[in-house]
Tab-separated table of N, CA and C in Angstrom:
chain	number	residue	atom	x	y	z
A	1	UNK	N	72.287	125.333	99.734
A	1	UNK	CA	72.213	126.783	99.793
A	1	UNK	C	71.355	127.347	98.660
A	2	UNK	N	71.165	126.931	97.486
A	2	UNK	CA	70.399	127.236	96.063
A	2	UNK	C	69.132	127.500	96.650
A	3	UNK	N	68.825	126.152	96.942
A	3	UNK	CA	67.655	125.395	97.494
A	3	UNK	C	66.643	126.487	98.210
A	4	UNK	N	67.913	127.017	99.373
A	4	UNK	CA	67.278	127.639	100.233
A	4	UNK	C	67.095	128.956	99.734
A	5	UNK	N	67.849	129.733	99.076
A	5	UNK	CA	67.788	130.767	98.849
A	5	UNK	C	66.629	131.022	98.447
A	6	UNK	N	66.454	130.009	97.182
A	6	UNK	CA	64.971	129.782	96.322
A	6	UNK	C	64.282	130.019	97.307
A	7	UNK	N	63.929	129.118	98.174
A	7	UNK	CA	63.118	129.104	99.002
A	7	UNK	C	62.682	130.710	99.288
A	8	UNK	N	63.807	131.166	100.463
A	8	UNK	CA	63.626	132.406	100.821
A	8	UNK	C	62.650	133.403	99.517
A	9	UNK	N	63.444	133.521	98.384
A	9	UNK	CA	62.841	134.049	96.696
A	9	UNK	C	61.131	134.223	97.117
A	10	UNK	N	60.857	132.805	97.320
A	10	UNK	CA	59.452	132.192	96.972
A	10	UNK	C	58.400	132.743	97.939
A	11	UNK	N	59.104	133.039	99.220
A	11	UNK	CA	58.561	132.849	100.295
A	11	UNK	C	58.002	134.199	99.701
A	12	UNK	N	59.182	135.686	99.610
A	12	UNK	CA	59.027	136.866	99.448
A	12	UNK	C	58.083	137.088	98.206
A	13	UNK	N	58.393	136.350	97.484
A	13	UNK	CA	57.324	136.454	96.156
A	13	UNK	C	55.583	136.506	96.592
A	14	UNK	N	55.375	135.465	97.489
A	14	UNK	CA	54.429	134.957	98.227
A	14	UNK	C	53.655	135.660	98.745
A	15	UNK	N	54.563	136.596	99.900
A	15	UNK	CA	53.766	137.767	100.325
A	15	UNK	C	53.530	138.820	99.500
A	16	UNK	N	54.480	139.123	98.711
A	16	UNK	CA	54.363	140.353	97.392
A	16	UNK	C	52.597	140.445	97.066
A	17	UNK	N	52.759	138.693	96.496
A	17	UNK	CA	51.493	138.989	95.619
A	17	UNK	C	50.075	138.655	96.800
A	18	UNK	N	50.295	138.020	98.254
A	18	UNK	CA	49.177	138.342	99.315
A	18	UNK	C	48.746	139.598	99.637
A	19	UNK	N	49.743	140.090	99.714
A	19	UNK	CA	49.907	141.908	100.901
A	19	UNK	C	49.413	142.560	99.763
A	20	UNK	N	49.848	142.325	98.359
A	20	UNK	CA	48.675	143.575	97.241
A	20	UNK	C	47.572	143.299	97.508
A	21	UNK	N	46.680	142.122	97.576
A	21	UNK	CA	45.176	142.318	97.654
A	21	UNK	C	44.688	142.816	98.820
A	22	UNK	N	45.352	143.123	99.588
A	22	UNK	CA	45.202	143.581	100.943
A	22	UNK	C	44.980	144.895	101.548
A	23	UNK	N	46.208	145.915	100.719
A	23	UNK	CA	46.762	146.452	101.482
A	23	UNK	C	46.229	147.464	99.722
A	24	UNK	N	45.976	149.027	100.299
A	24	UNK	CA	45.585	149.342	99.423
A	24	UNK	C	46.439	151.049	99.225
A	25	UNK	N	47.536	150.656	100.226
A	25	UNK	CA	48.366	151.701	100.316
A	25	UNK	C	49.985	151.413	99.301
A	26	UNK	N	49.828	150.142	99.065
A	26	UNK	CA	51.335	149.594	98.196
A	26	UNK	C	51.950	149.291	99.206
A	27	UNK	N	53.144	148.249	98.555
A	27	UNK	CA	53.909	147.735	99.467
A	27	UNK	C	55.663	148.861	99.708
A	28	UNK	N	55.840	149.035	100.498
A	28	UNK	CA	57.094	149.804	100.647
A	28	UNK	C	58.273	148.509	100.887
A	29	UNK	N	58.565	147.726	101.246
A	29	UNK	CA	59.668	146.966	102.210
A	29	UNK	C	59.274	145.422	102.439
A	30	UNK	N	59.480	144.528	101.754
A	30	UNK	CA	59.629	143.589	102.876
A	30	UNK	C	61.088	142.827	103.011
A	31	UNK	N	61.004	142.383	104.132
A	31	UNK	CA	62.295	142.079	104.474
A	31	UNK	C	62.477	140.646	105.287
A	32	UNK	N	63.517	140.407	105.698
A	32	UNK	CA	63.830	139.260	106.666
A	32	UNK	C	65.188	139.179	107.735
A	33	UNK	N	64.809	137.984	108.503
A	33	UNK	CA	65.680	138.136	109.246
A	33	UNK	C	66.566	136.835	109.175
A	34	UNK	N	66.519	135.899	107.969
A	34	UNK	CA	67.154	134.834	108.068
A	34	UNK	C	68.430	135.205	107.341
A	35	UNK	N	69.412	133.671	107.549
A	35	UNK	CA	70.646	134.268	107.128
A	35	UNK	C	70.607	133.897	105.734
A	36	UNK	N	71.643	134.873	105.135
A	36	UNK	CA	72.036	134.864	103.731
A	36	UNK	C	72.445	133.342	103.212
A	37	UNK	N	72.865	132.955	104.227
A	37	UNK	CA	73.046	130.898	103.514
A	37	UNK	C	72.536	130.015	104.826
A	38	UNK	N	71.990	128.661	104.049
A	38	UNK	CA	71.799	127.921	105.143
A	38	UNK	C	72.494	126.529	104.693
A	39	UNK	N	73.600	126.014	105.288
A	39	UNK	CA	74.485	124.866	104.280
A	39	UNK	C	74.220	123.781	105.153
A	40	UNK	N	73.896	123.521	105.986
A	40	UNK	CA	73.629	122.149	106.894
A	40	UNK	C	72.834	121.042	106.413
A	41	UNK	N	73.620	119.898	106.513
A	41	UNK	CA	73.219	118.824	105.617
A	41	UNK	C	71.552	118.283	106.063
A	42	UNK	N	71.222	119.123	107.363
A	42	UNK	CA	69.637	118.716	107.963
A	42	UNK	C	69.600	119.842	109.175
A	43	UNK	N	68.188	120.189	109.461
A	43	UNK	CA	68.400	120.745	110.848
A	43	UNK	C	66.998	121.513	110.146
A	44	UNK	N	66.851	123.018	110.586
A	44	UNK	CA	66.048	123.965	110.590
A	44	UNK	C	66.302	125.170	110.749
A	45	UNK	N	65.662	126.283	109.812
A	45	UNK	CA	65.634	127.762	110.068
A	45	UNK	C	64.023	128.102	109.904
A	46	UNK	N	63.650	128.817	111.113
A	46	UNK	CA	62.446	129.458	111.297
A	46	UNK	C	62.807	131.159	110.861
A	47	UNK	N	62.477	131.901	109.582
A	47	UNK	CA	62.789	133.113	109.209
A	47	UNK	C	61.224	133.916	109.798
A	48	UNK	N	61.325	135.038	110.418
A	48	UNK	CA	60.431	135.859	110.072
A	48	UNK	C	60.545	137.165	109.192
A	49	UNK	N	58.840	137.364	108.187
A	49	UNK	CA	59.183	138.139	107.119
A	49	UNK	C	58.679	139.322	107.516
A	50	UNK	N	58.623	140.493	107.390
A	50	UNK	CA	58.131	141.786	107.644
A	50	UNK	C	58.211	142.547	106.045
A	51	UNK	N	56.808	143.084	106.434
A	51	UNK	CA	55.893	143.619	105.004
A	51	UNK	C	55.521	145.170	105.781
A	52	UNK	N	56.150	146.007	105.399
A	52	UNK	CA	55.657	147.496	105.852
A	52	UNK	C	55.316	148.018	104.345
A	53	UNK	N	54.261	148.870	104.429
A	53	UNK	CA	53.578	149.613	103.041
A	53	UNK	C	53.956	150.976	103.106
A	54	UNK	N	53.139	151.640	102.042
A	54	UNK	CA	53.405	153.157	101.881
A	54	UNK	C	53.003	153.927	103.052
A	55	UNK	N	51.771	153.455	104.086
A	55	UNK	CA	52.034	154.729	104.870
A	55	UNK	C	52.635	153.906	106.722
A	56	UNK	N	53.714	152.764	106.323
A	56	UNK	CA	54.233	152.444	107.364
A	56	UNK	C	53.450	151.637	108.404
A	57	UNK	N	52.659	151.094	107.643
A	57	UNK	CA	52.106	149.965	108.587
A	57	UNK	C	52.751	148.785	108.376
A	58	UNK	N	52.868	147.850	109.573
A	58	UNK	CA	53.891	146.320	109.146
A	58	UNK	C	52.940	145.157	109.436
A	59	UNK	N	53.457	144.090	108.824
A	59	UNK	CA	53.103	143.317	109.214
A	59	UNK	C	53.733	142.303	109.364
A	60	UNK	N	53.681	140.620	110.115
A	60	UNK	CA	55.241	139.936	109.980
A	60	UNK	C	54.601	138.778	109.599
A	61	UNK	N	55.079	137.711	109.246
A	61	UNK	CA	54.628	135.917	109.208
A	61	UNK	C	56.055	135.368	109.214
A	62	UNK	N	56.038	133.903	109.732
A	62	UNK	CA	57.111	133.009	109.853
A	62	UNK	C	56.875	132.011	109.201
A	63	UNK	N	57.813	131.720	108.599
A	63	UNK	CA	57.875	130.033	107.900
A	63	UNK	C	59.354	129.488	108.532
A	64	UNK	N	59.380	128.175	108.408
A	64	UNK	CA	60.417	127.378	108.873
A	64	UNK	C	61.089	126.747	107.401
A	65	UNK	N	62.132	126.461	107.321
A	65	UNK	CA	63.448	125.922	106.024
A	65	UNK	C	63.842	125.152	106.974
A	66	UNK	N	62.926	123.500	106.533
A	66	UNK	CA	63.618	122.040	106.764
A	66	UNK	C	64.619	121.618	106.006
A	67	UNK	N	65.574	121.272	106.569
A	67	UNK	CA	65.945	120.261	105.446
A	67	UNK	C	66.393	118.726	106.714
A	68	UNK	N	66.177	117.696	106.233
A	68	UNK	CA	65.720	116.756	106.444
A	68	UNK	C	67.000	115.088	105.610
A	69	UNK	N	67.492	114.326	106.522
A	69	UNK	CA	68.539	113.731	106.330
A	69	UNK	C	67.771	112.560	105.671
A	70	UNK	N	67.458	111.957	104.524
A	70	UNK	CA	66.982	110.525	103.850
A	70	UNK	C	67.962	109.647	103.557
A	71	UNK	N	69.276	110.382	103.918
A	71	UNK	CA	70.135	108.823	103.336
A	71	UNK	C	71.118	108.087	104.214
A	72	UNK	N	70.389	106.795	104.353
A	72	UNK	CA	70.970	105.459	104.998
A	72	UNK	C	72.576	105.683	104.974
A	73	UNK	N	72.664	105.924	106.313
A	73	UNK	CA	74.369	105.740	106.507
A	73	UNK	C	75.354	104.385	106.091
């Protein structure tokens, strides 16, 4: 759950500092739609992020949160 959260952190950080060189109105919002924890010892979450600015334009991107089983039963 750390892991992921980070993750999520990073992701948002990510666009923060993309969408400024971009966007020349400021950023108002970004947000998501993944859940607040992801505890499964393997599997996948595909989050999409949404970036709306000062005069309400959006925009979205998706990333996926692997996590991935390496240890020999």
């Amino acid at each position: 759950s750390d892991n992921y959260t980070g993750w999520l952190q990073e992701q948002m950080d990510s666009l923060t500092a993309n969408q400024a060189g971009f966007d020349n109105c400021g950023i108002d919002t970004i947000y998501h739609n993944g859940p607040a924890n992801f505890t499964s010892n393997c599997g996948a979450v595909t989050v999409t992020f949404t970036v709306v600015d000062d005069s309400g334009n959006t925009d979205t991107a998706t990333a996926t949160y692997t996590i991935t089983d390496t240890t020999v039963p």
